[in-house]
Structures are given as C-alpha cells and as structure tokens.
XYZ file of C-alpha atoms in Angstrom:
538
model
C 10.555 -14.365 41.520
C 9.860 -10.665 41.128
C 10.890 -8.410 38.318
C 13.235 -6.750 40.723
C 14.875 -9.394 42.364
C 15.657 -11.524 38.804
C 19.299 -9.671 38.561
C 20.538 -10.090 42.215
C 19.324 -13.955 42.504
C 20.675 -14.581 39.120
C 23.524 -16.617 39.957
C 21.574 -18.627 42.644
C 18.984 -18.886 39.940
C 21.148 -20.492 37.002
C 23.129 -23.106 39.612
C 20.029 -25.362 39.495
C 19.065 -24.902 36.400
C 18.615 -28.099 34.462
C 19.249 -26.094 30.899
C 22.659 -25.140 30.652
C 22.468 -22.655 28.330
C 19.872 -20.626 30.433
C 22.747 -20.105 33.272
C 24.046 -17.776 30.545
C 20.516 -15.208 29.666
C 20.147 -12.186 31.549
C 16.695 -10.192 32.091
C 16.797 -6.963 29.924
C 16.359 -3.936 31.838
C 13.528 -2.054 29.812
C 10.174 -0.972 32.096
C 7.101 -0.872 30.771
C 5.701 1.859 29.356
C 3.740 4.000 30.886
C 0.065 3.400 30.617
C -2.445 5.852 28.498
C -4.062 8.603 30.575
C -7.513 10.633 30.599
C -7.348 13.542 28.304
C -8.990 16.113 27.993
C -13.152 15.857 29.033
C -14.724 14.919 25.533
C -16.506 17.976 24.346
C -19.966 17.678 22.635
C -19.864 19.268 18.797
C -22.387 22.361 19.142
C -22.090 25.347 16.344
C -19.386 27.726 17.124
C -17.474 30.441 14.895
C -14.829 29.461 13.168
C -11.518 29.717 14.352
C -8.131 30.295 13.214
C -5.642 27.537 14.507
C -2.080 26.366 14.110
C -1.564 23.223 12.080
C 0.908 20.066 12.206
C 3.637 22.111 10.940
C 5.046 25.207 11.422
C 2.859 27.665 9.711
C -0.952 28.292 10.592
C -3.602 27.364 8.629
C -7.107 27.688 9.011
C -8.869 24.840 10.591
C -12.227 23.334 9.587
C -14.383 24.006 12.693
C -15.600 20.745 14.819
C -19.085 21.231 13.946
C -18.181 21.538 10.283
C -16.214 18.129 10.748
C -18.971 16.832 12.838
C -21.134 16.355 9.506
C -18.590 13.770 8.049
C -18.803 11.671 11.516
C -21.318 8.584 11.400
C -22.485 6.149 14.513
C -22.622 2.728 13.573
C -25.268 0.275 14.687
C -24.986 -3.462 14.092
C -28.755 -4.197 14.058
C -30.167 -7.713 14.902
C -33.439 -8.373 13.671
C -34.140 -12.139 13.475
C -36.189 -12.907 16.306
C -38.675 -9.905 15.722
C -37.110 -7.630 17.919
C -34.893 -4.613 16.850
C -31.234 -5.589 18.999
C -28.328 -3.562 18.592
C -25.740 -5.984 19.099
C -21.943 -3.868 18.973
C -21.917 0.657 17.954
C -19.313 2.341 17.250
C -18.783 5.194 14.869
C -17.150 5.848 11.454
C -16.547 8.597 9.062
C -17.097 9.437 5.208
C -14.604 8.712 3.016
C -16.663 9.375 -0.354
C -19.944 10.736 -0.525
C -20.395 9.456 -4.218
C -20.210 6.676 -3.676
C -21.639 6.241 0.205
C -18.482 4.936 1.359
C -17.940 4.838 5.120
C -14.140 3.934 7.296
C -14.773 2.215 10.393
C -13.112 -0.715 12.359
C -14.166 -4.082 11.258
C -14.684 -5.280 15.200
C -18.184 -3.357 15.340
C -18.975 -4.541 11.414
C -17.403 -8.534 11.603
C -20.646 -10.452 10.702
C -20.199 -13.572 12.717
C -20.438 -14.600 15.848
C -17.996 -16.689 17.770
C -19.983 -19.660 17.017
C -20.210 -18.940 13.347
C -23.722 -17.474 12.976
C -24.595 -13.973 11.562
C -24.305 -11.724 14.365
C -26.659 -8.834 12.455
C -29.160 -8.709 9.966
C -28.789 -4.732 9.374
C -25.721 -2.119 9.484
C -27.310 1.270 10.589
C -25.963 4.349 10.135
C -26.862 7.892 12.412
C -26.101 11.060 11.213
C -24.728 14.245 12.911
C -25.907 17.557 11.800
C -23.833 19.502 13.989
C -26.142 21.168 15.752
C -25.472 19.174 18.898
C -28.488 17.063 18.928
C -28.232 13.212 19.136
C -27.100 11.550 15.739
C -30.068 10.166 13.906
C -30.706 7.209 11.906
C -30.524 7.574 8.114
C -28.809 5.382 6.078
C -28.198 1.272 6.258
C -25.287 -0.052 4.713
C -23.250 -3.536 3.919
C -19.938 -4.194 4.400
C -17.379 -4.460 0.658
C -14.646 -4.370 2.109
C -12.174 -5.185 5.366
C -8.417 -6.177 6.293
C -8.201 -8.136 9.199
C -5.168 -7.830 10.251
C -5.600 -3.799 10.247
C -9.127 -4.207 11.905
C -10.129 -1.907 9.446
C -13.437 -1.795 6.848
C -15.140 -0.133 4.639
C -19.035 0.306 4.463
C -21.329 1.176 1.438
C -24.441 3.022 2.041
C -27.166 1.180 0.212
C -30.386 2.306 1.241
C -32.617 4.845 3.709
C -33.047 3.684 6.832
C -35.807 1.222 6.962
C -35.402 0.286 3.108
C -36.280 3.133 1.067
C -34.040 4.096 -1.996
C -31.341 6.286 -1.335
C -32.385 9.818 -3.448
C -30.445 10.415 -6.894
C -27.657 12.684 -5.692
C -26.384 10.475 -2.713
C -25.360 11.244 0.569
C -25.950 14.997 1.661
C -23.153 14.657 3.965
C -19.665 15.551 3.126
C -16.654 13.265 2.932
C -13.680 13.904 5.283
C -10.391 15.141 3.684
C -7.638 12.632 4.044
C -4.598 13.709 5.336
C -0.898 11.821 5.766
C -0.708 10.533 8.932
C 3.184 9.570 7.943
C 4.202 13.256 9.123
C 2.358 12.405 12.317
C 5.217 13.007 15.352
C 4.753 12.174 19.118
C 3.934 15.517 20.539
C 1.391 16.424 17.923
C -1.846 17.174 18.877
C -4.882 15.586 17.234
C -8.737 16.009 17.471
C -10.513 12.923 18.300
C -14.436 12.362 17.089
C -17.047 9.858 18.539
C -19.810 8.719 20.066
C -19.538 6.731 23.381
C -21.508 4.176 22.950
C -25.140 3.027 23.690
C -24.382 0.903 26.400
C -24.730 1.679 29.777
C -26.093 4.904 28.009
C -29.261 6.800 27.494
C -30.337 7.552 24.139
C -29.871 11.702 24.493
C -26.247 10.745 25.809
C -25.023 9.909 22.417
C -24.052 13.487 21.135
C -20.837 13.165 18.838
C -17.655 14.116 21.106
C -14.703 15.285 20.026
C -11.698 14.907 22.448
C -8.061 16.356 22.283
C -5.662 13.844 22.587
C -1.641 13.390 21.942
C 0.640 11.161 19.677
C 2.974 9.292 22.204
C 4.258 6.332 20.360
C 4.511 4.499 17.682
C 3.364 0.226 17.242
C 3.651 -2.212 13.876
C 3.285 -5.955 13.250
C 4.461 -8.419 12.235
C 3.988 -8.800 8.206
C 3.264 -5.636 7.973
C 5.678 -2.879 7.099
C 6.214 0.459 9.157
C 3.715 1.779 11.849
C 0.637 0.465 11.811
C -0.617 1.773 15.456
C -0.293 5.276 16.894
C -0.276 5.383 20.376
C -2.451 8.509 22.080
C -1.941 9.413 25.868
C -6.319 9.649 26.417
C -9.229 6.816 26.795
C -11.566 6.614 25.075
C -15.127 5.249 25.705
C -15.850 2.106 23.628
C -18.313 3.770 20.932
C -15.830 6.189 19.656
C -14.131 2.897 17.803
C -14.108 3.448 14.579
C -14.305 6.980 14.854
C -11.558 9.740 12.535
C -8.465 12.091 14.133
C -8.178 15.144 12.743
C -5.363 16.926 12.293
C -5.168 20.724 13.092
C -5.729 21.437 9.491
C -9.107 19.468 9.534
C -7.883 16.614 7.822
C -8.221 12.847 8.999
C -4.848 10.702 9.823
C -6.264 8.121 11.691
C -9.469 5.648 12.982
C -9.918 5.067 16.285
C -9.395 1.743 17.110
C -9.498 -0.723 20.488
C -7.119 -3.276 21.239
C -9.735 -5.465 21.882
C -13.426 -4.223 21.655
C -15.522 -5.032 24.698
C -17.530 -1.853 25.951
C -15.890 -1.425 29.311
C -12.233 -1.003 27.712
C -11.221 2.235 26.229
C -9.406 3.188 22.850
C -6.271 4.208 22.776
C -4.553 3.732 19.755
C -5.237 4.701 15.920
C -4.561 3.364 12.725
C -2.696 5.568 10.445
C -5.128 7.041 7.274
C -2.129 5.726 4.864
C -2.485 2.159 5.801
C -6.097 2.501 5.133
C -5.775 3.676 1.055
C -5.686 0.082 -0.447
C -9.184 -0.737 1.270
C -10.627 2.013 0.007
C -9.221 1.528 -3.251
C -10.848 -1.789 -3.322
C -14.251 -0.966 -2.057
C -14.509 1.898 -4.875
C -13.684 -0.907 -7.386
C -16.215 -3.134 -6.004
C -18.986 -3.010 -8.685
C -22.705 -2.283 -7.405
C -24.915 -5.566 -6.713
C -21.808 -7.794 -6.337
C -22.427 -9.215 -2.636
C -18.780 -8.992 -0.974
C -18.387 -12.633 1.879
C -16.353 -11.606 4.820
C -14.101 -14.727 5.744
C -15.694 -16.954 8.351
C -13.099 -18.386 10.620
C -12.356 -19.399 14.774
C -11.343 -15.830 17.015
C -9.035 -17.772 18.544
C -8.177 -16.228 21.861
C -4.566 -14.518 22.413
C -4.526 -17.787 24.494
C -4.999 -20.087 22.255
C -8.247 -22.931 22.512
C -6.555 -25.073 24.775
C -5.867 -22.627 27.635
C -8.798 -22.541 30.338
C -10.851 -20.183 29.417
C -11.135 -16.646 31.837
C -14.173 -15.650 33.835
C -13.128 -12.515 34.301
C -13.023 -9.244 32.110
C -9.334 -9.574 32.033
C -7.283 -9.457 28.552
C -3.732 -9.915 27.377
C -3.228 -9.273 23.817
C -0.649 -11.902 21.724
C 3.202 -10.649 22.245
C 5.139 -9.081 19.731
C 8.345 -8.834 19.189
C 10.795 -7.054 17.816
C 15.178 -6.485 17.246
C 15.209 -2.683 17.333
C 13.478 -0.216 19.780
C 13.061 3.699 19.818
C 12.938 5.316 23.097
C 10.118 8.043 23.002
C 9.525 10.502 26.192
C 10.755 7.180 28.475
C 8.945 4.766 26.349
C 10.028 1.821 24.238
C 8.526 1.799 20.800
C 9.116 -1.468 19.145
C 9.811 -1.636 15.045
C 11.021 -3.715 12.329
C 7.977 -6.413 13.681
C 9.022 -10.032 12.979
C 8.612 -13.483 14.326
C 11.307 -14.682 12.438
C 14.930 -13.650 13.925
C 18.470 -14.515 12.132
C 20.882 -16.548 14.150
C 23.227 -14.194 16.077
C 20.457 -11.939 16.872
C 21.523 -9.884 20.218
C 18.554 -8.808 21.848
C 14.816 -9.531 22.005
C 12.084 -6.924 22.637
C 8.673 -7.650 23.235
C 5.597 -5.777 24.172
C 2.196 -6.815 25.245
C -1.054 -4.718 26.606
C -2.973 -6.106 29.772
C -6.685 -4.810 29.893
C -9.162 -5.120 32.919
C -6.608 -6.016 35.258
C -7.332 -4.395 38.640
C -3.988 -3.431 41.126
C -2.710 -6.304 43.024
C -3.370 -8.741 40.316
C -0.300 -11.260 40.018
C 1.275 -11.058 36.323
C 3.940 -13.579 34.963
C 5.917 -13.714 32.279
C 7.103 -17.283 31.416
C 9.999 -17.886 28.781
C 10.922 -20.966 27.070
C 13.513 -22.102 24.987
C 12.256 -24.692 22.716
C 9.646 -25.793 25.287
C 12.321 -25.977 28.461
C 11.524 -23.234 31.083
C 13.723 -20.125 31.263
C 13.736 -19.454 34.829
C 16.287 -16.812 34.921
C 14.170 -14.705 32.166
C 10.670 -15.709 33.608
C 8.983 -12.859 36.302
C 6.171 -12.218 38.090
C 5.053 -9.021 39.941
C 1.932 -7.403 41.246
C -0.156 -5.255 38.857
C 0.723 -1.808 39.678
C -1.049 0.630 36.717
C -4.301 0.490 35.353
C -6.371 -1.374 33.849
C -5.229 -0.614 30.494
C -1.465 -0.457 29.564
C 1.190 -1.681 27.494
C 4.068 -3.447 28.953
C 7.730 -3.502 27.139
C 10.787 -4.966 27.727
C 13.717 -6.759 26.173
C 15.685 -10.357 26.959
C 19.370 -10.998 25.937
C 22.602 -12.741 26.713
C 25.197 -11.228 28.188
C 28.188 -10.822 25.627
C 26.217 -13.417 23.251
C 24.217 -13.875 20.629
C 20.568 -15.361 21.630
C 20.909 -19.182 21.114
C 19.072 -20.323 17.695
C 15.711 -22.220 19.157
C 11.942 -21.104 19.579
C 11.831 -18.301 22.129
C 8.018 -19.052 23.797
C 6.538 -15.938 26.073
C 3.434 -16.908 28.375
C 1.886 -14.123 30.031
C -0.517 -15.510 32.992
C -2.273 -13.103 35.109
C -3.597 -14.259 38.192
C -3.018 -18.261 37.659
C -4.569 -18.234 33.928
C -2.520 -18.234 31.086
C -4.129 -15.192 29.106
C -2.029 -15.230 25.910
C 1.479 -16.473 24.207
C 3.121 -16.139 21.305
C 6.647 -17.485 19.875
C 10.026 -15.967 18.177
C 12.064 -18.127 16.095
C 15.528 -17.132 16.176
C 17.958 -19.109 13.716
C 16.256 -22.132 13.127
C 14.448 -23.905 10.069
C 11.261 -25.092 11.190
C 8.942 -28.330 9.881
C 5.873 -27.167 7.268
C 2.803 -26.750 8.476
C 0.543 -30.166 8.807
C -3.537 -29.722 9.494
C -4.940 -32.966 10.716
C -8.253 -34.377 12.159
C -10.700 -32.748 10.198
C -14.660 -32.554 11.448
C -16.958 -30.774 9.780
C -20.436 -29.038 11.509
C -22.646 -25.886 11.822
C -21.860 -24.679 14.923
C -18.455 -23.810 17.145
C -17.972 -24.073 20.951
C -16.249 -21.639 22.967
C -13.509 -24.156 23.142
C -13.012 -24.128 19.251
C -14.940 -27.705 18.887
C -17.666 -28.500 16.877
C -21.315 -28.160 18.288
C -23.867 -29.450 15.466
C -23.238 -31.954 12.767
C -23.857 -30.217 9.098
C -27.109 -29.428 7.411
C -28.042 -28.225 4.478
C -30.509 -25.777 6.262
C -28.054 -24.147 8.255
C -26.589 -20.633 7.148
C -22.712 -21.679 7.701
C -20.747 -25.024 7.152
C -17.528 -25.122 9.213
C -14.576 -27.134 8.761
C -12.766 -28.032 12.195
C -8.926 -29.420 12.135
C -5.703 -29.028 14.580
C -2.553 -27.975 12.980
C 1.272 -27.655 13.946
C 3.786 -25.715 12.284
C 2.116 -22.484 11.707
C 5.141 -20.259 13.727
C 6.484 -18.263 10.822
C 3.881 -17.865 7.792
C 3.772 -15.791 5.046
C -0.113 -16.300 3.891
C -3.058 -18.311 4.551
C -6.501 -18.928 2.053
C -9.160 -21.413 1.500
C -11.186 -22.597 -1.085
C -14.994 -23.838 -0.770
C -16.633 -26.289 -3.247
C -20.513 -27.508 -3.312
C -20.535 -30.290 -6.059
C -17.138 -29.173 -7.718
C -18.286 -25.494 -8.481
C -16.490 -22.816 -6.738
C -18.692 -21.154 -3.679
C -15.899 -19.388 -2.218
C -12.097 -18.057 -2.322
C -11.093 -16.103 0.547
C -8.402 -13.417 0.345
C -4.844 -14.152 1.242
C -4.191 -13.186 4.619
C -2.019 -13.349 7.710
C -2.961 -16.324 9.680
C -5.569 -15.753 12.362
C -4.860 -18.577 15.126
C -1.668 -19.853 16.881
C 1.674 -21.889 16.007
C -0.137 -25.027 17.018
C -3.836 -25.580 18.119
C -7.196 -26.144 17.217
C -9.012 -23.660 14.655
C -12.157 -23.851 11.672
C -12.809 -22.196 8.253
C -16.140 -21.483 6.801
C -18.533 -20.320 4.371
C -22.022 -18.517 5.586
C -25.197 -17.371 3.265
C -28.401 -16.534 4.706
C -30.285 -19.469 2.457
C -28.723 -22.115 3.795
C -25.626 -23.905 2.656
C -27.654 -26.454 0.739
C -27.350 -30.118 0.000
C -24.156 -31.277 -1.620
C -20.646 -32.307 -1.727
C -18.610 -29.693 0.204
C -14.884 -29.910 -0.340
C -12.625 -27.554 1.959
C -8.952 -26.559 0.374
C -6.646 -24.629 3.366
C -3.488 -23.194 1.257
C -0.328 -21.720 3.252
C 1.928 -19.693 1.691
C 0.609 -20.973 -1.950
C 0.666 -24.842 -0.704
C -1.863 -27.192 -0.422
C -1.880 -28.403 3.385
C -5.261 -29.323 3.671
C -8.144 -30.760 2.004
C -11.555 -32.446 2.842
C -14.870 -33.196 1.871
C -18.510 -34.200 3.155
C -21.602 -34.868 1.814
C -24.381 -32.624 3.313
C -28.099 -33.928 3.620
C-alpha cells in the first residue's frame, strides 16, 4: 500500500481487518523532512587578515579568524599496531578543550576501543596538528581516552605523550584551547563555521588540509532519557573525517561537535551535538587523576535491527525510531521533543522520526506498525525511495477523535525486503521486569551476537552472552565484574545499549590477559539485580 493511497483505501482496508480496534487508526499526515543538502565547498584554512564579522546576535563582534581557530583543531588517528604494521583503523578530528591539561572533544565512534567482536580495535590514539598555515596536519601528540558518554557519542581524550613516546615538554600543549560558547541560544537560521578534516580514506595524504565549511542550523533532535536537544540539525554534508570536529559560532566560539549518525566513511555528517551537553564529560575527565587507567565499557553494538534480523549486505542503514507526543514545525519540518518511550494512557498522537542512509532512489521502504505484536495494516506503508541517500523521515500516527489504545506500539522499518531497524512505544500499559536468561560465557562475539571462542585466561576480553525480555522502558543499566571475589570492574550507569528483547554480551578487556580465575558477572537494571553468573577460567 503506498503512503498516498493509505487514506482513500482506508475503509476497504479496516473491513478485513482481523483487529478491531485497527478499523479505528488513521495515518497522520506529516511528510518527511526534507533531507540535508551540500553547503557551501569546504574551504582549506590558509592565513588571511582578520576580519570584522557579525555574531549570533544582534550586535557585531569581532571574530577570531579561521586560521587562528585552525590551531585549536586536531585529526584523530586510531592507530593499530599489533601485527607490526602501522594501520589506521577509523580518523576523524577533534578540538582542544584545555591545553593544561591536554584535553581533547571528539566523538567516541572514531575513539570506541573495541571491535565488534570484542577485541581492541587500536593500540595507539594519534593526534595531528594544524598550524594554520595550510599545510597538512602533522603528527604530534598520542593520547588515551578518560572519558566518554555513550549515549551522546561523545569523549574526551588526554594527551599523554609525543608522538612516538617521548615525554610531552614541561609547559604542555603549545596549541590553544577553543573558547566554549552556549550552543542553547543556537536558532535555526544561524549560521555556523564548521572545521575538519575529510578523512584519509579514499584520500591522499596532502588532501588532508583542515576545512572549514559554512553550514546552517535547521532543526532541532533529543532522546529519549535525555532532557532537551541533544542534536542540531545542519542543512550541509559533511565528509566522514570531519566527525568529531568543533562549530564555531560567528564570535569564534565552539557550540557544537560534529557528529555522524552512524560512522562509516561513505556517509556524511550532518548533525552536531550541542557544547552544553558536553560540560559534565569534561568535568569528569579534568577530575580524572593522572596514571589512573580509565576502562571504556565492553558490550554487543547491537544493530538498529536487532541480532535476530538477517543481517544487510549492502551499505544501507536505518537508525532505531524515536518517538515523541509534541512536534515543532521548523521552515516545513517536523522537529520532534519531549523524547520518550513511555506514553500515558489517553495519549492523542504519536510522532516518530527515523534517518535512512545509503539508500539509492527506487529502493522500496516500509513502515510496519503493530499493536502488541498484531499488524496495523491501516498505519503500515511502503513507497519508493525518492531523496537521497541520507535523510530523516518524520511523521505522526493517531486515532481519529480517540485516544491511542494503551498496548506496545512496534515500528519496523524494512528497506528493500530487510528489516533494517525497530523500536517500540509503550502507551498506557505496565509492563513485566526485565528477565536475562541463558547465559554463555567466551572470548570472542559473532556478527550474529553469539559466542565464537570458549574463555581463556590468555585472552584480552571475557564476555558474558545472555538473551533478555523486558527491557522496553528502562531507566539504567550497569554491571559488575569479579575474578576470585575482588572487584575488576564497575561500569557506569547508562542507558541500555540493545533492544526490548534479544540477544546481547557484557565484558571486561585488559591487554594482559584476563587471567585464570573465578569470573562472576552481575547485570543491574534500574538498581536491581537481574542477572548473575560465574565461570571458572583455565
């Protein structure tokens, strides 16, 4: 049924419906919003006079030139080592945020230690320089990562040593930190200065010259458990190595990092993550004492997807849904706010919003609704990909002169034949607590979320495997690790990472292998034990 068609065949629709109450739902009538265009050509940062600009508001202020801002701008090279050979496995960029004390903002995709499998995906964090003479950045500094939210895709990086090893020289970095602005007075409209490099892929070495691109504010995005805007949407793309990478204000002064919806070096960036939201990470790095090695938490990327959905050969991506109760309509767009996955009984309406990547034009998209696992065929559309390959897609369902009946609202988005992600609403209802079951432990993960390798006390991670149920609506999710009853490991609360219901693993990493022992593995949700196991390693 196509998108267009779903009002007019409604009634012919809902008269052979086998769920009564779907005879009654009505598509909404929202259209998706319009998909992120190519600014303005990225401009490489040469030495120029300075010039005398208008800021954010309404009086001018003199503006810190790009080349002066270029010297706050880093590239970021996730260095592999281990088999003799220097590998750069993911770049990006990042910027200053104290010079004291080496600290660097960047997005945690380019920085995230592990691979899928649960191996180190690096042995070295390299850092290039820009001296804003134009020149290609250079490679100075290696740092480690102290400190990182998830759920922002955010982290912060502390310069350690020169490149190759040597001690970093008494007074620190040479190279300024970035002011920090407040990206709260950011407004769609407002014009922003965009810094990075665009990546070594696909790229020669003298191609990397540090950008800087003019882009817009269009929109505004959040999430769930998190409150206000946590995205802001920018009407350019970006190549893949400006990730991580600062926006400047007119005034010189950072408001956001550049960050992908999902990092893979043929997608662009389009959205940033407000400076504000950033403050607590930075807080905590700074308080992070010297020496003290900070443990990323090792756990399953489960795809948008989930494990048991086939898995795509293509490039083609479909972030999880959100939704949302209240929209804004900016410039013909919906903006989504007020995040939740949790809904009141008597709720009205139902937004939602998605982004599609790598889907070429023609490609067959469906949206599939369910109403506590019962197919909603009078909400449920397909139609033909008509807009790039990256854009977001919003729209709303509701009843007409009703309230949303109280159940768990299910959206599947397939694109051509392959479910590509889904996510659930829970409107009105009280829902069972969350149960984790069949646990397996190993050393290695599959692509499929299963365990590859048995444990050893040689290997650098030990995983814990389980399925769960029950995970719709959650507050907060840790673990605790145990060798031989002393404590190895604690990770920090956080939203949880995989699906309502599915297959996932937890682990611990170190580079000298997990050792010999009794492992015990504690999974706590919302301050509840749910699960615990344990397994003697040889």
């Amino acid at each position: 049924m196509s998108r267009t068609g779903l009002v007019a065949l409604l009634l012919l629709v809902a008269s052979i419906l086998a769920c009564e109450q779907a005879g009654d739902l009505i598509p909404g009538q929202g259209s998706a919003t319009p998909e992120s265009t190519v600014g303005t050509d990225p401009t490489p940062i040469v030495v120029t006079p300075d010039l005398q600009t208008g800021s954010d508001t309404a009086t001018p202020t003199p503006s810190i030139p790009d080349h002066e801002l270029a010297r706050s701008v880093v590239q970021i090279r996730a260095v592999d080592t281990a088999n003799g050979l220097e590998r750069t496995t993911r770049d990006g960029s990042g910027v200053i945020v104290d010079s004291e004390a080496g600290l660097i903002l960047t997005a945690y995709s380019i920085v995230r230690p592990y691979l899928s499998t649960g191996a180190p995906a690096y042995t070295t964090i390299a850092i290039g320089v820009n001296d804003g003479n134009g020149g290609a950045p250079r490679l100075e500094y290696e740092a480690r990562l102290v400190a990182l939210d998830e759920l922002l895709g955010l982290a912060v990086l502390r310069v350690t040593s020169e490149y190759g090893g040597d001690a970093l020289p008494s007074d620190g970095l040479v190279f300024p930190a970035a002011d920090r602005g407040d990206a709260s007075i950011v407004e769609p409209g407002n014009a922003l200065r965009l810094f990075g490099h665009p990546g070594l892929s696909g790229s020669s070495a003298e191609s990397q010259t540090l950008t800087v691109t003019e882009g817009k504010v269009t929109g505004r995005r959040g999430e769930p458990d998190h409150a206000g805007t946590t995205r802001l949407k920018l009407d350019v793309q970006l190549p893949y190595g400006t990730t991580g990478g600062p926006a400047f204000n007119r005034g010189g002064s950072v408001v956001g990092i550049l960050v992908p919806e999902h990092y893979n070096v043929g997608a662009p960036v389009t959205q940033l993550r407000p400076i504000n939201v950033a403050e607590a990470l930075i807080a905590s790095a700074r308080a992070l004492p010297e020496g003290v090695p900070f443990i990323a938490p090792l756990h399953a990327q489960e795809p948008p997807g989930g494990f048991e959905a086939p898995i795509p050969t293509d490039q083609i991506w479909v972030s999880e849904p959100y939704f949302a109760e209240n929209t804004t309509n900016t410039a013909g767009q919906l903006d989504l706010f007020d995040y939740e996955r949790g809904f009141v009984s008597g709720t009205q309406e139902l937004y939602f919003e998605y982004v599609v990547q790598g889907a070429q034009t023609g490609a067959m998209v469906e949206e599939r609704w369910y109403l506590n696992d019962v197919l909603q065929d009078a909400l449920s559309s397909d139609y033909a990909w008509d807009r790039s390959t990256f854009a977001f897609v919003a729209d709303k369902i509701s009843v007409a002169g009703a309230a949303l009946p109280d159940g768990r609202w299910r959206l599947e988005v397939w694109v051509n034949g392959t479910l590509r992600a889904d996510a659930t609403a829970v409107v009105g209802v009280d829902l069972d607590p969350p149960v984790m079951f069949n646990p397996v432990f190993g050393s290695l993960a599959g692509a499929s979320g299963q365990s590859l390798s048995g444990p050893t006390a040689a290997a650098s991670q030990i995983l814990l495997f389980f399925d769960y149920t029950g995970m719709d609506i959650t507050g907060g999710v840790r673990w605790l690790i145990q060798r031989d009853g002393e404590l190895m490991y604690q990770s920090p609360e956080m939203r949880w990472p995989g699906d309502a219901h599915g297959r996932f693993w937890i682990g611990f990493s170190t580079p000298d292998g997990v050792g010999a022992g009794r492992w015990t593995f504690q999974v706590l949700v919302d301050g509840a034990q749910t699960l615990e196991s344990a397994w003697d390693v040889f």
